[in-house]
Amino acid sequence: MTRVAIAFREVLVACVDGAQRQAVLVVSVWLALTAGLGYYAATSFRIQASDLDLISAELPFQRTYLEFRRVMPRLTNTMVVVVRGETPDLAEDAAARLVTRMRSETELFRFVDQPGSGAFFDRHGLLYLDKEELAELIDRLATVQPFLGELAIDPSLRGFFDILRLAIDAADEDSLPEENLAEVLDVTAATIEAETAGRFRQFSWHRLLTGDTIDGDANTRVILAQLHLEDADIRPAQFAIERVRALSRALSLDAAHGVRVSLTGGQVVDDEEFVSATSGAGLAAVISFVLVSVLVALGFGSVRLIACVLFTLLCGLVWSTALGLLVVGHFNLISVAFAVLFIGLGVDFGIHFSLRYGEELRLGRTGAPAFRGTAAGVGGALVLCAVSTAIGFYAFAPTHFVGLAELGVIAGNGMFVTLFANLTLLPALLALARPRPREPRYWTRAMLGLQHIVERRRKTIVLSALALGVGGLALLPQARFDLDPLNLKDPETESMRTLRELHAETDQPFYTIGILVTDLSSATALASRLEALEVVDAAVTLASYVPDDQDAKLELIDQAALMLWPVLEGAEPAGAASAEDNRAAIAALRRALDALPPSAAGADLTNSARRLRDAFTAFDASGSATDERLDAIESRLLSGLAGRLDKLRLALSAKPISVRDLPEEIRGRMVASDGRARIEVLPKEDLRDYQALRRFVSDVRGIAPDATDDPVAVVEAGRAVTRAVIQATATALVLIVALLLIRLRSVADTAIVMLPLALAGIFTAAATVLLDIPFNFANVIVLPLILGLGLDNGIHLVLRHEAAQATGAHVLATSTPRAVLLSALTTICSFGSLSLSPHVGTASMGILLTLAVSFTLLSTLVVLPALLMRRQRTANL
C-alpha cells in the first residue's frame, strides 16, 4: 500500500472515529440540516414534463424546431378536445355549445377553433366536396325533398307521423324510395325503443339528409384550443384541462345524453405524463423502501442496526434531492426516478459498512476499535464505489441528452452525499444505538455452499461464462432502439387512448413535417416537388384551402337552392299540434303499418315496418304513453331538424372564395407570424414504424433541408441519444479502467475485474433481444451505469480478496460476499419497483436495470471469484 493510500485510509478512520466520538453532536447537526433541506426540497420541487426539454436546445435541429414553434404560435401549447356523439347531430351541437363556452374563458384559452366547422365552413363547406360527391349529395336532397317539404309545414310529432303514414300508403307508387323509407322507419323505431327502455337516443337528420355522401367521421368533432400557460406552474395545463371537463359536465355532454368528450393534444399528453411519471415514481419509491427494509431486516438480524441504516438512507435522500434542485433547478420525466435509484444504490453503502462493523464486533472488538477497524477495512472500498458509480452517472453530463445528463448530475452528486452520510451519520447512530448484530445461519450456509461450488467448478464456470458471452455477442446486432416518445407514454391515459381513436377514425397521421418558405408562390412550387416523392401523401399550403372547380360546384349549389327553396324559405307553418293530435297521428300510422301489403314492399321495408309496429306496441305496454313521454319522443325525433335546415340554408348560399377570404383559424396555421408560408407534409406510410419515419424525414429533407416539426425532432433526437450513449459509455469505460489501474496497479487484476462487467453488459443487451425490450430514451442509462454498478461489487471482492490472502482466508468466507449479495438484492428490489410504474419509459428503465444488476450479481459472485481462484492457483504454480 502506498503512502498516499495509507494517508487516505487514516483520514477515513479519523472521520469515522470522530463521528462516533461526537455522536450526539453529529446526529443533531444532521437532523437540523435534514429538516431545513427537506423544507427547501418540498417548497422548490418542480418537474419539466415536456419531451422537448430532454434534448439540448443548442443542437441545430432543436434551434430550427424552436424557431418554427416561435413563429407558428397557433400550433403550440395546444389542447385537442374530441367530441363524439351517437349521431352527427349530437356531436355537432355539443361541439358548438362547448366552443361557445370555451371562448368565454379568455383567461385560459388564447383561441378556440373547430376545424372544418364554424361560420366559414358552414357557408362554404359544400365547395370542399368533390364535384361527384356534391352531385350525389344534391341527388339525395332531391329524393328527400318532398318529405322535408311536408315536415317544414308541420314540424311536430303529428306532422312527422302523418308523413310516414302517407309514404307507407304510397309505398307502391315510388313517392319515396323504399330504401330511404325503410331507413326512416328503422331509426324512428330505434328512437321509440330507447325511450321505452329509458335510454337516450336521438334521430339524426344529418344522416337522413346526407346519407353516406359526406363526413365519414361525422360522429366526431374536433376542437383546437391554445392555452395560456405559466412556466412557473408544475402542471401549467392543469386548470384548463379541469375547466373543459367541468364545462362538459355543466352542459350535460355525457353518455347519458349521447355524447362523449375526451381530451388529447400536446399539453394534455404532457400533463398526464407528468401525473403518470410522478405517481409511478412515488409508488415505486414507497415499494422500494419497503422491500429494501425487509431485505435489510433479513440480512442484519438486528432491529437497531436496521433502523440506523434506513434512517441514514432517508437523510441522504433528502439531502440529495435538495442538492439536485439547488444545482439543476428541477427534475424531468427521467430524473424523477432518482429517488428509487438512490434507495437502491445508497443502501449498499450502509450494508457494507454495517456488516463489516458486525464482523468487527464478532471478532471481539467493541467501541472505538470496532469503528476504526470498520473504516480501515471498508472505507477505501466505499470511496472507490462512490467514485465509480458517480462516473457512470456523470458520464452523461457533457452530452446533449439533457434528460439523462440532469439525472446523471443529481444521482452522481447523490453518491457522494450517501458516502458522506455513511462515514458520519451512520457511525454516530451506531455509537448511540449500540446494536448487537448476529449473522443469520442461512446466510452462512448460502455462502459456504457458493464457496464450495466455485472452488470445485471454477474452470467450468469461467469457460461457460465465456461461451455465453460469445453467444450474447452474436445477438447484439439485433438490439434495437425505440426512439418514438409516444411509445414511452402510459397507453391507458385518456390522452393516449383519444389520440389512437382519433387516428383510427379520421385517418390523420400522428406526425407531419412543417416547412417555412418566403411566400405562398414558393410554397406552392415546393409542395409540388414534395408531392412527387413516394413517401409523401400530400403537401398542404394555404392555397390548398381554396376549393377547385368552384364555378361548376356553385352551379350545382344554385340548382339545389332553387329546388329546396319551398322547404327552406317558402313553407307556411301549420298550427301547433295538441297531445290529442299526436295520438291520432300515431293511431293512423299504426293502421297504415298494419295494412302494408307484403306485395307492395320489399323485405327491408317490411321488416322496418314490423319493427316500428312492435316498438309502438312495447311503448303502450310499458305504460309510458303519457303526454310527457310523447313530448320526449317528439324532442328525440325532431329537435335536431331546425338546426340542420338552418345549416343547409347557409350552405346553399355559398359564394366564390380566394386565399384572401380564408379565415384566421386557417391562416394562423399556415402563415407564420413573420409572414412566411408553411407547408404541411403528410406521410403516406404509418410513421409509428420507425424505419418509415426515417425514410419520410430523409426524403423530405433531401428536397427541403430546413424541414422540421415532430418527425424531424424524433429522428434527430434519436441520433442525439445514440451519440450520447456511445459518448457516455466510452467516457465511463475509460475513467473506470483508469481508476482501477490506479488502485490495483495491475493490468491483469484490472482485466479480471472488467471481464465480469463486460459479461454483465453483454448479457443485458442480449436479454433485450430475447425479451423484446427495446432501448429507449429512459432505459439507455443502463449501459454506462452498469460499469459503475458492477465495479462496486468487484472492488469490494477484489480488495477483500487481497486482505484475505494475508490470513489464508477465503474471500467467500468473509462478510463481503454477503454484503455484495444483500446489496445486489436490495438494488434489484428497488429498481424492480420501477417496473410497476404506468409510465412505459420508467417501467422499462426498472426492468432493464433489474436485469443488469442481476447479471452483475451473477458475474461478481460466481465468475469473478472463479477468475480470482484461477489466477491465484496459476500464481502459486
PDB file of N, CA and C in Angstrom, residues 65 68-80 111 113 224-227 265-267 512-516 545 665-672 678-680 708-710:
ATOM      1  N   TYR A  65     -36.403  23.801 -34.790  1.00  0.00           N
ATOM      2  CA  TYR A  65     -37.705  23.398 -34.271  1.00  0.00           C
ATOM      3  C   TYR A  65     -38.282  24.471 -33.345  1.00  0.00           C
ATOM      4  N   PHE A  68     -39.406  27.431 -35.343  1.00  0.00           N
ATOM      5  CA  PHE A  68     -40.671  27.101 -36.011  1.00  0.00           C
ATOM      6  C   PHE A  68     -41.837  27.276 -35.041  1.00  0.00           C
ATOM      7  N   ARG A  69     -41.676  26.792 -33.827  1.00  0.00           N
ATOM      8  CA  ARG A  69     -42.743  26.926 -32.826  1.00  0.00           C
ATOM      9  C   ARG A  69     -42.948  28.394 -32.428  1.00  0.00           C
ATOM     10  N   ARG A  70     -41.867  29.171 -32.446  1.00  0.00           N
ATOM     11  CA  ARG A  70     -41.983  30.580 -32.052  1.00  0.00           C
ATOM     12  C   ARG A  70     -42.803  31.369 -33.070  1.00  0.00           C
ATOM     13  N   VAL A  71     -42.575  31.123 -34.358  1.00  0.00           N
ATOM     14  CA  VAL A  71     -43.259  31.905 -35.389  1.00  0.00           C
ATOM     15  C   VAL A  71     -44.600  31.286 -35.799  1.00  0.00           C
ATOM     16  N   MET A  72     -44.897  30.086 -35.280  1.00  0.00           N
ATOM     17  CA  MET A  72     -46.194  29.451 -35.554  1.00  0.00           C
ATOM     18  C   MET A  72     -46.907  29.230 -34.214  1.00  0.00           C
ATOM     19  N   PRO A  73     -47.240  30.308 -33.526  1.00  0.00           N
ATOM     20  CA  PRO A  73     -47.785  30.167 -32.164  1.00  0.00           C
ATOM     21  C   PRO A  73     -49.099  29.406 -32.116  1.00  0.00           C
ATOM     22  N   ARG A  74     -49.851  29.416 -33.213  1.00  0.00           N
ATOM     23  CA  ARG A  74     -51.151  28.730 -33.194  1.00  0.00           C
ATOM     24  C   ARG A  74     -50.996  27.215 -33.142  1.00  0.00           C
ATOM     25  N   LEU A  75     -49.780  26.717 -33.374  1.00  0.00           N
ATOM     26  CA  LEU A  75     -49.530  25.274 -33.351  1.00  0.00           C
ATOM     27  C   LEU A  75     -48.943  24.814 -32.026  1.00  0.00           C
ATOM     28  N   THR A  76     -48.707  25.729 -31.103  1.00  0.00           N
ATOM     29  CA  THR A  76     -48.038  25.370 -29.854  1.00  0.00           C
ATOM     30  C   THR A  76     -48.995  25.508 -28.675  1.00  0.00           C
ATOM     31  N   ASN A  77     -48.631  24.837 -27.589  1.00  0.00           N
ATOM     32  CA  ASN A  77     -49.402  24.893 -26.339  1.00  0.00           C
ATOM     33  C   ASN A  77     -50.881  24.575 -26.592  1.00  0.00           C
ATOM     34  N   THR A  78     -51.111  23.518 -27.344  1.00  0.00           N
ATOM     35  CA  THR A  78     -52.470  23.221 -27.784  1.00  0.00           C
ATOM     36  C   THR A  78     -53.109  22.088 -26.981  1.00  0.00           C
ATOM     37  N   MET A  79     -54.407  22.172 -26.931  1.00  0.00           N
ATOM     38  CA  MET A  79     -55.256  21.113 -26.402  1.00  0.00           C
ATOM     39  C   MET A  79     -56.219  20.709 -27.511  1.00  0.00           C
ATOM     40  N   VAL A  80     -56.451  19.415 -27.646  1.00  0.00           N
ATOM     41  CA  VAL A  80     -57.409  18.911 -28.615  1.00  0.00           C
ATOM     42  C   VAL A  80     -58.574  18.302 -27.844  1.00  0.00           C
ATOM     43  N   PHE A 111     -57.170  31.046 -28.050  1.00  0.00           N
ATOM     44  CA  PHE A 111     -58.143  30.911 -29.124  1.00  0.00           C
ATOM     45  C   PHE A 111     -58.760  29.529 -29.030  1.00  0.00           C
ATOM     46  N   ASP A 113     -60.700  26.987 -31.822  1.00  0.00           N
ATOM     47  CA  ASP A 113     -61.121  26.755 -33.203  1.00  0.00           C
ATOM     48  C   ASP A 113     -61.791  25.391 -33.318  1.00  0.00           C
ATOM     49  N   LEU A 224     -59.830  22.674 -31.357  1.00  0.00           N
ATOM     50  CA  LEU A 224     -58.441  23.016 -31.058  1.00  0.00           C
ATOM     51  C   LEU A 224     -58.415  24.282 -30.208  1.00  0.00           C
ATOM     52  N   ALA A 225     -57.659  24.230 -29.129  1.00  0.00           N
ATOM     53  CA  ALA A 225     -57.551  25.398 -28.253  1.00  0.00           C
ATOM     54  C   ALA A 225     -56.087  25.633 -27.915  1.00  0.00           C
ATOM     55  N   GLN A 226     -55.682  26.885 -27.946  1.00  0.00           N
ATOM     56  CA  GLN A 226     -54.341  27.251 -27.479  1.00  0.00           C
ATOM     57  C   GLN A 226     -54.469  27.793 -26.068  1.00  0.00           C
ATOM     58  N   LEU A 227     -53.592  27.309 -25.186  1.00  0.00           N
ATOM     59  CA  LEU A 227     -53.720  27.613 -23.768  1.00  0.00           C
ATOM     60  C   LEU A 227     -52.810  28.754 -23.350  1.00  0.00           C
ATOM     61  N   GLY A 265     -53.846  16.028 -27.273  1.00  0.00           N
ATOM     62  CA  GLY A 265     -53.022  17.168 -27.682  1.00  0.00           C
ATOM     63  C   GLY A 265     -51.787  17.281 -26.808  1.00  0.00           C
ATOM     64  N   GLY A 266     -50.817  18.053 -27.276  1.00  0.00           N
ATOM     65  CA  GLY A 266     -49.519  18.118 -26.623  1.00  0.00           C
ATOM     66  C   GLY A 266     -49.573  18.440 -25.146  1.00  0.00           C
ATOM     67  N   GLN A 267     -50.333  19.465 -24.771  1.00  0.00           N
ATOM     68  CA  GLN A 267     -50.368  19.871 -23.371  1.00  0.00           C
ATOM     69  C   GLN A 267     -51.072  18.843 -22.492  1.00  0.00           C
ATOM     70  N   THR A 512     -46.663  15.087 -38.823  1.00  0.00           N
ATOM     71  CA  THR A 512     -46.486  15.726 -40.126  1.00  0.00           C
ATOM     72  C   THR A 512     -45.253  16.626 -40.041  1.00  0.00           C
ATOM     73  N   ILE A 513     -44.649  16.878 -41.186  1.00  0.00           N
ATOM     74  CA  ILE A 513     -43.468  17.744 -41.255  1.00  0.00           C
ATOM     75  C   ILE A 513     -43.915  19.160 -41.624  1.00  0.00           C
ATOM     76  N   GLY A 514     -43.263  20.143 -41.028  1.00  0.00           N
ATOM     77  CA  GLY A 514     -43.534  21.537 -41.344  1.00  0.00           C
ATOM     78  C   GLY A 514     -42.331  22.194 -42.014  1.00  0.00           C
ATOM     79  N   ILE A 515     -42.601  23.003 -43.025  1.00  0.00           N
ATOM     80  CA  ILE A 515     -41.548  23.721 -43.755  1.00  0.00           C
ATOM     81  C   ILE A 515     -41.998  25.169 -43.911  1.00  0.00           C
ATOM     82  N   LEU A 516     -41.106  26.102 -43.651  1.00  0.00           N
ATOM     83  CA  LEU A 516     -41.404  27.522 -43.830  1.00  0.00           C
ATOM     84  C   LEU A 516     -40.600  28.065 -45.008  1.00  0.00           C
ATOM     85  N   TYR A 545     -56.325  25.316 -49.393  1.00  0.00           N
ATOM     86  CA  TYR A 545     -57.629  25.506 -48.767  1.00  0.00           C
ATOM     87  C   TYR A 545     -58.599  26.265 -49.668  1.00  0.00           C
ATOM     88  N   GLU A 665     -58.433  31.296 -38.565  1.00  0.00           N
ATOM     89  CA  GLU A 665     -58.126  29.987 -37.981  1.00  0.00           C
ATOM     90  C   GLU A 665     -57.339  29.116 -38.959  1.00  0.00           C
ATOM     91  N   ILE A 666     -57.520  29.336 -40.258  1.00  0.00           N
ATOM     92  CA  ILE A 666     -56.712  28.626 -41.254  1.00  0.00           C
ATOM     93  C   ILE A 666     -55.406  29.364 -41.492  1.00  0.00           C
ATOM     94  N   ARG A 667     -55.464  30.666 -41.689  1.00  0.00           N
ATOM     95  CA  ARG A 667     -54.262  31.448 -41.957  1.00  0.00           C
ATOM     96  C   ARG A 667     -53.263  31.330 -40.793  1.00  0.00           C
ATOM     97  N   GLY A 668     -53.785  31.300 -39.566  1.00  0.00           N
ATOM     98  CA  GLY A 668     -52.890  31.206 -38.412  1.00  0.00           C
ATOM     99  C   GLY A 668     -52.119  29.908 -38.363  1.00  0.00           C
ATOM    100  N   ARG A 669     -52.673  28.858 -38.979  1.00  0.00           N
ATOM    101  CA  ARG A 669     -51.973  27.571 -39.010  1.00  0.00           C
ATOM    102  C   ARG A 669     -51.072  27.428 -40.227  1.00  0.00           C
ATOM    103  N   MET A 670     -51.241  28.286 -41.225  1.00  0.00           N
ATOM    104  CA  MET A 670     -50.497  28.125 -42.466  1.00  0.00           C
ATOM    105  C   MET A 670     -49.594  29.307 -42.803  1.00  0.00           C
ATOM    106  N   VAL A 671     -49.671  30.393 -42.033  1.00  0.00           N
ATOM    107  CA  VAL A 671     -48.818  31.566 -42.268  1.00  0.00           C
ATOM    108  C   VAL A 671     -48.140  31.928 -40.954  1.00  0.00           C
ATOM    109  N   ALA A 672     -46.808  32.047 -40.983  1.00  0.00           N
ATOM    110  CA  ALA A 672     -46.046  32.355 -39.774  1.00  0.00           C
ATOM    111  C   ALA A 672     -46.238  33.813 -39.373  1.00  0.00           C
ATOM    112  N   ARG A 678     -46.235  28.340 -44.616  1.00  0.00           N
ATOM    113  CA  ARG A 678     -45.980  26.995 -44.112  1.00  0.00           C
ATOM    114  C   ARG A 678     -46.462  25.958 -45.106  1.00  0.00           C
ATOM    115  N   ILE A 679     -45.664  24.904 -45.232  1.00  0.00           N
ATOM    116  CA  ILE A 679     -46.080  23.711 -45.975  1.00  0.00           C
ATOM    117  C   ILE A 679     -46.212  22.586 -44.953  1.00  0.00           C
ATOM    118  N   GLU A 680     -47.359  21.944 -44.930  1.00  0.00           N
ATOM    119  CA  GLU A 680     -47.555  20.787 -44.059  1.00  0.00           C
ATOM    120  C   GLU A 680     -47.461  19.537 -44.926  1.00  0.00           C
ATOM    121  N   THR A 708     -38.845  20.692 -40.567  1.00  0.00           N
ATOM    122  CA  THR A 708     -38.812  20.492 -39.115  1.00  0.00           C
ATOM    123  C   THR A 708     -40.148  19.928 -38.654  1.00  0.00           C
ATOM    124  N   ASP A 709     -40.449  20.074 -37.400  1.00  0.00           N
ATOM    125  CA  ASP A 709     -41.632  19.583 -36.698  1.00  0.00           C
ATOM    126  C   ASP A 709     -41.334  18.196 -36.123  1.00  0.00           C
ATOM    127  N   ASP A 710     -42.362  17.567 -35.567  1.00  0.00           N
ATOM    128  CA  ASP A 710     -42.154  16.389 -34.727  1.00  0.00           C
ATOM    129  C   ASP A 710     -41.388  15.248 -35.396  1.00  0.00           C
TER     130      ASP A 710
END
